[in-house]
CSV table of C-alpha atoms and ligand atoms in Angstrom, one decimal:
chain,number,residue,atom,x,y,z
A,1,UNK,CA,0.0,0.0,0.0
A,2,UNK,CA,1.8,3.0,-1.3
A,3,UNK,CA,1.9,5.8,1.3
A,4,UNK,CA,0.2,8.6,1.0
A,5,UNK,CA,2.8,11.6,0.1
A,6,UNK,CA,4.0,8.5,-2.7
A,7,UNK,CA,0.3,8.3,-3.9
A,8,UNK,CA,-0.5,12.1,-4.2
A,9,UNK,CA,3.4,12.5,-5.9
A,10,UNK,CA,1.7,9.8,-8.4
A,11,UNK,CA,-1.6,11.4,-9.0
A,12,UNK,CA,0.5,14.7,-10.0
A,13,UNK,CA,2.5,13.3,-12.7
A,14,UNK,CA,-1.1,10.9,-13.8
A,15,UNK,CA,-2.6,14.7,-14.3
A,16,UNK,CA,0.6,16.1,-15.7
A,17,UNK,CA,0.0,13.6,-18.5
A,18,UNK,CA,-2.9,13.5,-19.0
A,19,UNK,CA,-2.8,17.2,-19.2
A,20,UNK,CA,0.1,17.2,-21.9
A,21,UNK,CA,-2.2,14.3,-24.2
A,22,UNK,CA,-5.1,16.3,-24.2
A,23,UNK,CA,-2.2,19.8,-25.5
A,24,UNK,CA,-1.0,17.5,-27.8
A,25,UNK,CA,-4.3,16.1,-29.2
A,26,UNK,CA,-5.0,19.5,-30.2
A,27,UNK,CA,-2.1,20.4,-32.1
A,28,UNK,CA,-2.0,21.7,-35.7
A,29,UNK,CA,1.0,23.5,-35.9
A,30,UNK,CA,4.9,22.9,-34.7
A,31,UNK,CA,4.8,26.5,-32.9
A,32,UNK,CA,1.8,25.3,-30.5
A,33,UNK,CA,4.0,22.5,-30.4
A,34,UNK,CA,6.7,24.6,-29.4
A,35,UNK,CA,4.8,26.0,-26.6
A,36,UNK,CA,3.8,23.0,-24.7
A,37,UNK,CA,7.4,21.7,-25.1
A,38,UNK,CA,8.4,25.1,-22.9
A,39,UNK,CA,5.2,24.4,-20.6
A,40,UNK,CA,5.9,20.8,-19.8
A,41,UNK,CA,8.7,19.4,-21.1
A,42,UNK,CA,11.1,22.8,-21.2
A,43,UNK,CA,14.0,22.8,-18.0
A,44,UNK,CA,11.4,25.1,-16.5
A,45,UNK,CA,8.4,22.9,-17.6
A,46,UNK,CA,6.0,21.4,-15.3
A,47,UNK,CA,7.6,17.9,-15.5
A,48,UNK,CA,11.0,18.8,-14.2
A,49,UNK,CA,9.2,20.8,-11.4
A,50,UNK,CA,7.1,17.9,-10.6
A,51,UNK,CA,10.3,15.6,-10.4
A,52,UNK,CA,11.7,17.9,-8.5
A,53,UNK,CA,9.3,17.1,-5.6
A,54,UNK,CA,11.0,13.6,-5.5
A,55,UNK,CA,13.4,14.5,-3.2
A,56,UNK,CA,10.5,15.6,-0.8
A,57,UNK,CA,9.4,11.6,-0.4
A,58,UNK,CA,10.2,9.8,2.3
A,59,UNK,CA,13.2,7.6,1.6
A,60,UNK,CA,11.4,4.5,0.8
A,61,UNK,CA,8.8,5.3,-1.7
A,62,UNK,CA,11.5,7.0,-3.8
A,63,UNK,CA,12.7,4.3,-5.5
A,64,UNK,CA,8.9,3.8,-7.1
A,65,UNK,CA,8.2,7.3,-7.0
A,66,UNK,CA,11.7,7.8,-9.4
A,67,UNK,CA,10.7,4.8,-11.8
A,68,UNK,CA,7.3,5.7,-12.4
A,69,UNK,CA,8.4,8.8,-13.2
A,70,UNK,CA,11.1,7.9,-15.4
A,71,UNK,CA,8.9,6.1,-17.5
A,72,UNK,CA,6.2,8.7,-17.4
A,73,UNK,CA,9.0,10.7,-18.9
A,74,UNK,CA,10.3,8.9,-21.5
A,75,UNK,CA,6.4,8.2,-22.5
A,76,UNK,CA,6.3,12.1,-22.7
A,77,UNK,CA,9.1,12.7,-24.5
A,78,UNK,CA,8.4,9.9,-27.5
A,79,UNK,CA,4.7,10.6,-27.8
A,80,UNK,CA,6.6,14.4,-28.4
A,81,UNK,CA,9.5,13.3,-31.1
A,82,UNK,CA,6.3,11.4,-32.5
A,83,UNK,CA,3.8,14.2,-33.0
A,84,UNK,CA,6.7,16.3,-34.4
A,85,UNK,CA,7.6,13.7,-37.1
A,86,UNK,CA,4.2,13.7,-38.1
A,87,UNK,CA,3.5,17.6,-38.0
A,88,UNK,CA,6.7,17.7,-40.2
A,89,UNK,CA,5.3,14.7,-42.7
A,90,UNK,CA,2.0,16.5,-42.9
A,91,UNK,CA,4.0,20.0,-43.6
A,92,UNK,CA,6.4,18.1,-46.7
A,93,UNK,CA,3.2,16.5,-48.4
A,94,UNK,CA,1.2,20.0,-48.2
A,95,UNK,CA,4.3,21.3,-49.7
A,96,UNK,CA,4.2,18.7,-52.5
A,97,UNK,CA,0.6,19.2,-53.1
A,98,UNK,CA,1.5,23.1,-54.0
A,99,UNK,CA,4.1,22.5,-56.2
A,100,UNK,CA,2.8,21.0,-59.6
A,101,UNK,CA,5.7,20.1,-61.8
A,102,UNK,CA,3.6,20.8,-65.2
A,103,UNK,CA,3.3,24.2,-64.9
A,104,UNK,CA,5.0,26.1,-67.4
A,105,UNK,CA,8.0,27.8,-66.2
A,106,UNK,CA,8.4,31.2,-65.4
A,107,UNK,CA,10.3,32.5,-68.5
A,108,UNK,CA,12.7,35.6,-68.1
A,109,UNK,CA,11.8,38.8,-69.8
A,110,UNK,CA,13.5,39.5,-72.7
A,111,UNK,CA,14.1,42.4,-74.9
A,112,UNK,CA,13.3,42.6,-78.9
A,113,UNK,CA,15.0,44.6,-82.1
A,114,UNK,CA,13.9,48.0,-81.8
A,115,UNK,CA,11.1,48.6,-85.3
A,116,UNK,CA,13.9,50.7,-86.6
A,117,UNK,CA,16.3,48.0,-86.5
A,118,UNK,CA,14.4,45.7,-87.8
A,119,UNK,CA,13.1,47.5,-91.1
A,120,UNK,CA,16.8,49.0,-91.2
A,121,UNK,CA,17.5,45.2,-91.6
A,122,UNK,CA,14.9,44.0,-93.6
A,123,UNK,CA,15.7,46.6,-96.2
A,124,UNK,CA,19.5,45.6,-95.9
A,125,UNK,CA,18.7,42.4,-96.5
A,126,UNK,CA,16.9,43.0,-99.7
A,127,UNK,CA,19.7,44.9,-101.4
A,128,UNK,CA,21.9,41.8,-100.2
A,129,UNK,CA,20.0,39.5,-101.8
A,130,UNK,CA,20.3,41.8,-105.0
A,131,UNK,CA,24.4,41.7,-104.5
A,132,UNK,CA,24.9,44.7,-102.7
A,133,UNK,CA,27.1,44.7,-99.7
A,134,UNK,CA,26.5,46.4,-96.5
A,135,UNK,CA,29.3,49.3,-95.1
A,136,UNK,CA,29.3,51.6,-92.5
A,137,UNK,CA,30.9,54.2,-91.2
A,138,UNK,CA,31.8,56.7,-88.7
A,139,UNK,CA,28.6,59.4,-87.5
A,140,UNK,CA,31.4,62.3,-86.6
A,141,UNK,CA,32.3,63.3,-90.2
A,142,UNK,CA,34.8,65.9,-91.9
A,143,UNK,CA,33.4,69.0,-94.2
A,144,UNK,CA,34.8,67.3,-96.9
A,145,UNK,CA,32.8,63.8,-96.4
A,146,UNK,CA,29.5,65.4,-95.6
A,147,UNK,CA,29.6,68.3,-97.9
A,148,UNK,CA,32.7,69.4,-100.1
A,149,UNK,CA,32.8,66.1,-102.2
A,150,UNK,CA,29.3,65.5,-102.3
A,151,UNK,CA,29.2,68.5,-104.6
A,152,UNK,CA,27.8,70.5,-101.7
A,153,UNK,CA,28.7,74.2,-102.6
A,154,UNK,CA,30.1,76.5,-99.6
A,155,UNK,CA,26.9,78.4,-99.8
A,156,UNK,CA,24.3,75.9,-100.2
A,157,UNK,CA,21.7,75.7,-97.2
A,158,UNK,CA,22.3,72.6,-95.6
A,159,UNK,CA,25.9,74.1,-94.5
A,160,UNK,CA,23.9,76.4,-92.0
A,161,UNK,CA,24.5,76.4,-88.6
A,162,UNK,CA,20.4,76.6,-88.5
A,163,UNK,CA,20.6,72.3,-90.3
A,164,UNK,CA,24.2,71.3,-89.3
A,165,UNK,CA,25.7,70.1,-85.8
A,166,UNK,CA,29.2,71.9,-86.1
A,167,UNK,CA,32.1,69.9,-83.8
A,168,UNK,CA,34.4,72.5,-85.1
A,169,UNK,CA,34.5,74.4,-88.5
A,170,UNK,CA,35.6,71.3,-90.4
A,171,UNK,CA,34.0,68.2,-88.1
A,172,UNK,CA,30.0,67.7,-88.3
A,173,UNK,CA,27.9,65.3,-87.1
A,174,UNK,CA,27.0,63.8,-90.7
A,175,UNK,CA,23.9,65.3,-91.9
A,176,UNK,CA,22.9,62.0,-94.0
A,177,UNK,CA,24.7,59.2,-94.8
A,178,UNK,CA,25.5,60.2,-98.3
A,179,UNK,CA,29.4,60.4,-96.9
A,180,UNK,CA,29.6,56.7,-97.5
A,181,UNK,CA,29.3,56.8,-101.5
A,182,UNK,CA,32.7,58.7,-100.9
A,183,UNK,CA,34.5,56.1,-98.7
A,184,UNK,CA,33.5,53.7,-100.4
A,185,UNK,CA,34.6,54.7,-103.9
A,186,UNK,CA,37.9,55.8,-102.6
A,187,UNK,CA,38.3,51.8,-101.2
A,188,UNK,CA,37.2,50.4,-104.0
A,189,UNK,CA,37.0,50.5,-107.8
A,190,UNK,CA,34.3,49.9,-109.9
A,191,UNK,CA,31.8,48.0,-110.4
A,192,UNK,CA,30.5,48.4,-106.7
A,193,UNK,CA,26.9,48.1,-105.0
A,194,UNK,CA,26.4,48.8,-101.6
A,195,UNK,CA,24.0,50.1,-99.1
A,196,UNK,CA,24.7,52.3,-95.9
A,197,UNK,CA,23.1,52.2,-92.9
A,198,UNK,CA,23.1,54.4,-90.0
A,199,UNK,CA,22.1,57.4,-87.7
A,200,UNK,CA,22.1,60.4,-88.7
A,201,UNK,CA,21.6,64.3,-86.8
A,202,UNK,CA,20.2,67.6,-88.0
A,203,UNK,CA,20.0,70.7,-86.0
A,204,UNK,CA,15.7,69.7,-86.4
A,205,UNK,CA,13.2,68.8,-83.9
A,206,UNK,CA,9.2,69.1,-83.9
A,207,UNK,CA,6.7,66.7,-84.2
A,208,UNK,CA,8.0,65.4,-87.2
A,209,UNK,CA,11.4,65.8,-87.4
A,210,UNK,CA,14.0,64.2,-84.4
A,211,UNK,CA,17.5,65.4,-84.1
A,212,UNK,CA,18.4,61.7,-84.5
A,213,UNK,CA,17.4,59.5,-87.4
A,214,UNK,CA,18.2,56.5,-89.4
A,215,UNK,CA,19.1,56.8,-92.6
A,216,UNK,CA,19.8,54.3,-95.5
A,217,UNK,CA,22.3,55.3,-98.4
A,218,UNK,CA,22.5,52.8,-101.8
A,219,UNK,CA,24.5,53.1,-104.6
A,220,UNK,CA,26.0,51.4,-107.6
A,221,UNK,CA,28.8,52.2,-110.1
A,222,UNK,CA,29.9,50.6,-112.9
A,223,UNK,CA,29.6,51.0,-116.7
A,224,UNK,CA,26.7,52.2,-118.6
A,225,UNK,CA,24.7,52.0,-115.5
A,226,UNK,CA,21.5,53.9,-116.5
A,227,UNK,CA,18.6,55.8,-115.2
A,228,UNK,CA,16.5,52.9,-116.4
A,229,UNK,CA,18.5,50.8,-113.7
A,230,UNK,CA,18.0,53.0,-111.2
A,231,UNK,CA,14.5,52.8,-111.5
A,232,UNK,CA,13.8,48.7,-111.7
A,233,UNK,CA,16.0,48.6,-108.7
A,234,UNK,CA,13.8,50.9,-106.5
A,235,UNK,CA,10.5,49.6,-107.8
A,236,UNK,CA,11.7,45.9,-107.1
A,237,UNK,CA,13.0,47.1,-103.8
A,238,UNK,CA,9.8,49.4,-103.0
A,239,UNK,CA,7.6,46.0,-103.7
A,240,UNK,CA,9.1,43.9,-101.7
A,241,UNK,CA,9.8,46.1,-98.7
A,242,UNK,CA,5.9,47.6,-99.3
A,243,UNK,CA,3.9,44.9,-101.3
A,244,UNK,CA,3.5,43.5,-104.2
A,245,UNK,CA,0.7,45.8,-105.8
A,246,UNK,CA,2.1,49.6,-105.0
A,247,UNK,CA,2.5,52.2,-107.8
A,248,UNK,CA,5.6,53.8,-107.8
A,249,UNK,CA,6.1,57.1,-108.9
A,250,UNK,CA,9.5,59.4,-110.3
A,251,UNK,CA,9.4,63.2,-109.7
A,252,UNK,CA,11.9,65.1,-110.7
A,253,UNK,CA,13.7,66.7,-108.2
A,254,UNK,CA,17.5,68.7,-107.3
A,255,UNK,CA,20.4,66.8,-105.2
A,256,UNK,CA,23.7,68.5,-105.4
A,257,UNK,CA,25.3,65.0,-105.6
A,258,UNK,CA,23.3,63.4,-107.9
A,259,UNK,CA,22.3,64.4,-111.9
A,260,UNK,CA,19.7,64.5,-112.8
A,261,UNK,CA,17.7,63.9,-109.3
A,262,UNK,CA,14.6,62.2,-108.6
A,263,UNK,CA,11.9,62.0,-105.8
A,264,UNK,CA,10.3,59.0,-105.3
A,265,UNK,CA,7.0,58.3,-104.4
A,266,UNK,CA,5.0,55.5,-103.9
A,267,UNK,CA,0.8,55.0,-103.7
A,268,UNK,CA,-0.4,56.0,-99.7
A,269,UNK,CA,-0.5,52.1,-98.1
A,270,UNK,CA,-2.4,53.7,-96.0
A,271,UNK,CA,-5.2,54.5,-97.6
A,272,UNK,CA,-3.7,51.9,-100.8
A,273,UNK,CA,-3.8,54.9,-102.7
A,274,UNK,CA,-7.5,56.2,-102.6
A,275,UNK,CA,-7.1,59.2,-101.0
A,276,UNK,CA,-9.5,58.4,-98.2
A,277,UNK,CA,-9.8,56.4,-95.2
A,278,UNK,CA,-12.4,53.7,-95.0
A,279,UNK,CA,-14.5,55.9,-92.8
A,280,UNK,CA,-14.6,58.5,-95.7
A,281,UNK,CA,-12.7,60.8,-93.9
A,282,UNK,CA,-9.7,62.3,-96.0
A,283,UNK,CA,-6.4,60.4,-95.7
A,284,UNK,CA,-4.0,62.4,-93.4
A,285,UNK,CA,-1.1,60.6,-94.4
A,286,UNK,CA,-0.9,61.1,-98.5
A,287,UNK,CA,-3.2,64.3,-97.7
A,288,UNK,CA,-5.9,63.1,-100.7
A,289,UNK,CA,-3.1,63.1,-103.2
A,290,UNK,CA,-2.9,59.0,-103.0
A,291,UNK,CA,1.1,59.3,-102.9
A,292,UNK,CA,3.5,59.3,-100.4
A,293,UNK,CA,7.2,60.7,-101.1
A,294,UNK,CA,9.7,57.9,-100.0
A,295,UNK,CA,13.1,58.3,-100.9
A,296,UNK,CA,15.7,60.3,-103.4
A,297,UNK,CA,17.7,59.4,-105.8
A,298,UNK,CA,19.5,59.9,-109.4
A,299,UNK,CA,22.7,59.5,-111.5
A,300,UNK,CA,25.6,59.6,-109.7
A,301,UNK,CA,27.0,63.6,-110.3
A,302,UNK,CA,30.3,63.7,-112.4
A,303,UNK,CA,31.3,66.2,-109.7
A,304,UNK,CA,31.5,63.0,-107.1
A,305,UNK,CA,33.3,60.9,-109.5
A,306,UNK,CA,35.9,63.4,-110.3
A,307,UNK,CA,36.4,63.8,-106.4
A,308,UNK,CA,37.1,60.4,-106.1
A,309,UNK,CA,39.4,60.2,-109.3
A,310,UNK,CA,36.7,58.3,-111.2
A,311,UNK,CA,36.3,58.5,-114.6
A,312,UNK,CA,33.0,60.2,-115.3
A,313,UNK,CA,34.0,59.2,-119.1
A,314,UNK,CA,34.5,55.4,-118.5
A,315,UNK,CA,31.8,55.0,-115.2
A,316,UNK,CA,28.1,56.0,-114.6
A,317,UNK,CA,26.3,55.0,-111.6
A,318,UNK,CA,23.3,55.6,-109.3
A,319,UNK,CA,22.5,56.6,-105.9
A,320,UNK,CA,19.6,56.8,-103.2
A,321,UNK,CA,18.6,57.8,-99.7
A,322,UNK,CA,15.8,56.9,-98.0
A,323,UNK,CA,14.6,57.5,-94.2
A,324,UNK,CA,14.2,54.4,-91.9
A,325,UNK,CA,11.7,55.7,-89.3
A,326,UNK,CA,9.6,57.0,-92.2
A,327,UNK,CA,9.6,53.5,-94.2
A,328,UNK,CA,8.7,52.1,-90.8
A,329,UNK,CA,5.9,54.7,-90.1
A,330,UNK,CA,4.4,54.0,-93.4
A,331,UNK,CA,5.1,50.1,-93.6
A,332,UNK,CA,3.6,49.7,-89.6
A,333,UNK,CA,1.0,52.5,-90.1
A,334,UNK,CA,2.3,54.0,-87.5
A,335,UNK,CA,1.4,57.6,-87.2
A,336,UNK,CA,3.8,59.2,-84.1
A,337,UNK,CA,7.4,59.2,-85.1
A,338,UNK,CA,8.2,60.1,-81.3
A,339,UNK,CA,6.9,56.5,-80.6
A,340,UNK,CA,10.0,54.9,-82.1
A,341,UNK,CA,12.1,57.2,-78.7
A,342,UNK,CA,9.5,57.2,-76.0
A,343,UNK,CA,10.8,53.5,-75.5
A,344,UNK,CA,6.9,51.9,-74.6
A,345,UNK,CA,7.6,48.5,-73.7
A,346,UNK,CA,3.9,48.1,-75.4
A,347,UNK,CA,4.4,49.3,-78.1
A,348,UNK,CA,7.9,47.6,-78.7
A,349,UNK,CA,6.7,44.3,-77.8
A,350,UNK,CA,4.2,44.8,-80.8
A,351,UNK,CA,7.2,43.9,-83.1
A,352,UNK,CA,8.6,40.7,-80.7
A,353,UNK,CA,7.7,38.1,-83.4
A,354,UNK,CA,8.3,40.2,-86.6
A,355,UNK,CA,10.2,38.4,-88.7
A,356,UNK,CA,14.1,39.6,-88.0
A,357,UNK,CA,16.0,39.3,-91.2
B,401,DAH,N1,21.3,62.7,-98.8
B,401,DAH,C1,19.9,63.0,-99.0
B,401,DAH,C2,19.3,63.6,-97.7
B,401,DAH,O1,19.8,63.4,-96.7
B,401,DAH,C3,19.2,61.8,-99.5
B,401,DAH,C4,19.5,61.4,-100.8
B,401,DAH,C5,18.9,62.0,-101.9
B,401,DAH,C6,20.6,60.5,-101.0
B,401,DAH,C7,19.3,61.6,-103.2
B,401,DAH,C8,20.9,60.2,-102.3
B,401,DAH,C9,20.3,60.7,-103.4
B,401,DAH,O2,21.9,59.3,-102.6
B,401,DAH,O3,20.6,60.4,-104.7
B,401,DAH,O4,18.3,64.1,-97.7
């Protein structure tokens, strides 16, 4: 017959578990599991406190007084490893249950050729395909380059301060890319094709005209190279780059560089040369005239020749300059040139599958 003090030491640790199974029971999460460890099982819990009334008990009910309680113990403690193995199971398969491996995955944002670049390359790639080769060169430009042996007289208008971005007197930022029929002819000798791409500055900005622009220079040199040339090339070019059923249309016109000069002009494919919109409304584009201007050209000036010791006698040749954004504008229908610098990711993204060339 256990004594008294033994009996009520008994009952205390028969309460303290039942107390901790009904905590445990409960539990959902390991930080309420974390807190009944401090309450019970913690070097401050209730357990070591209760044990700590061992020493209390008269010396022979210890020995049953310390078993029991050892075991109570070690029951406490497993049925404790136990619930947190499970509450860690049930965590791991709640993970696997969010995580569905046939989602797509997430891909990173990329960036796409700029519309300008794109059409810049497109329109490269059709003179390539006709044997022209591609050459570039330098946007900070001498007097001589951009003017003097383009057959650009001292007095003629585009010199101004008012057009031109002056470096010093004899160092622009090239007006065109017209520069590039020069250092080309003075690598090479005839017969030559090639196209020019590149930026281009003006002392211009409104609306409709950026300081900045892309510019595309082609020409050709070699013997008996006629007007008629000229024109088959642009038309076959203008086809292609445009589509297949646009009118194209030669205006005479003035270059210093070229003799004689020509504007060209193709129908509006905006309004596929009607004149008006579908809604009736007049066509702001080609203005009613069905016609949009879209590059210049002509013969190849003796002048150039001569400054680049060419035989104006032996050699002919043609030349032409076109505007990128402008081909892109009217190619896109895109009416806002500032568009192609505000850099709206929506509206660049619009051009992520175009065909690059
Ligand atoms: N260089 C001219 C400009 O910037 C464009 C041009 C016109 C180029 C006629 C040519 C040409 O080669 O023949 O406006």
């Amino acid at each position: 017959m256990a004594s008294s003090a033994l009996q009520a030491f008994l009952d205390k640790l028969q309460q303290l578990e039942s107390a901790f199974e009904a905590a445990v029971e409960e539990v959902e999460d390991p930080e309420e599991l974390e807190s009944i460890r401090v309450t019970y099982l913690s070097r401050r819990g209730s357990l070591v406190q209760c044990l700590s009334q061992l020493k209390d008990l008269p010396d022979e009910d210890r020995p049953e007084a310390g078993k029991t309680a050892n075991r109570i113990k070690q029951r406490l403690q497993d049925r404790f490893a136990r619930i947190q193995e499970e509450l860690q199971q049930k965590r791991d398969r709640a993970r696997r249950q969010d995580f569905d491996p046939t989602l797509p995955g997430r891909s990173p944002r990329t960036g796409t050729l700029h519309p300008v670049t794109l059409v810049s390359d497109e329109i490269c790639s059709i003179f390539r395909s006709l044997g022209y080769e591609v050459v570039l060169g330098p946007e900070v430009e001498t007097d001589f380059y951009n003017f003097e042996a383009l057959n650009i007289p001292q007095d003629h208008p585009a010199r101004d301060m008012q057009d031109t971005l002056y470096l010093s007197d004899s160092i622009v930022l090239r007006t065109h890319t017209s520069p590039l029929q020069i250092r080309t002819m003075q690598e090479q000798s005839p017969p030559l094709a090639a196209v020019a791409p590149g930026k281009v500055y003006r002392r211009d900005a409104d609306l409709t005209h950026s300081p900045m622009f892309n510019q595309i220079e082609g020409f050709l040199v070699d013997r008996r190279v006629s007007m008629a040339d000229l024109r088959g090339t642009l038309a076959h070019f203008l086809r292609r780059i445009f589509s297949r059923d646009i009118q194209v249309r030669f205006r005479p016109s003035f270059f210093p560089f070229t003799e004689p000069s020509a504007e060209v002009d193709i129908s509006c494919v905006i309004c596929s040369g009607k004149g008006f919109s579908q809604d009736g409304s007049p066509c702001r584009v080609c203005k009613q005239t069905g016609f949009v201007e879209i590059l210049g050209c002509g013969m190849i000036d003796p002048e150039v020749f001569k400054a680049v010791d060419y035989d104006p006698e032996e050699y002919s040749g043609f030349a032409f300059g076109l505007g990128v954004e402008r081909v892109a504008m009217l190619k896109h229908g895109i009416d806002d040139l500032r568009l192609f610098f505000d850099n709206d990711l929506p509206f660049l993204d619009q051009f992520r599958f175009y065909p690059a060339t």
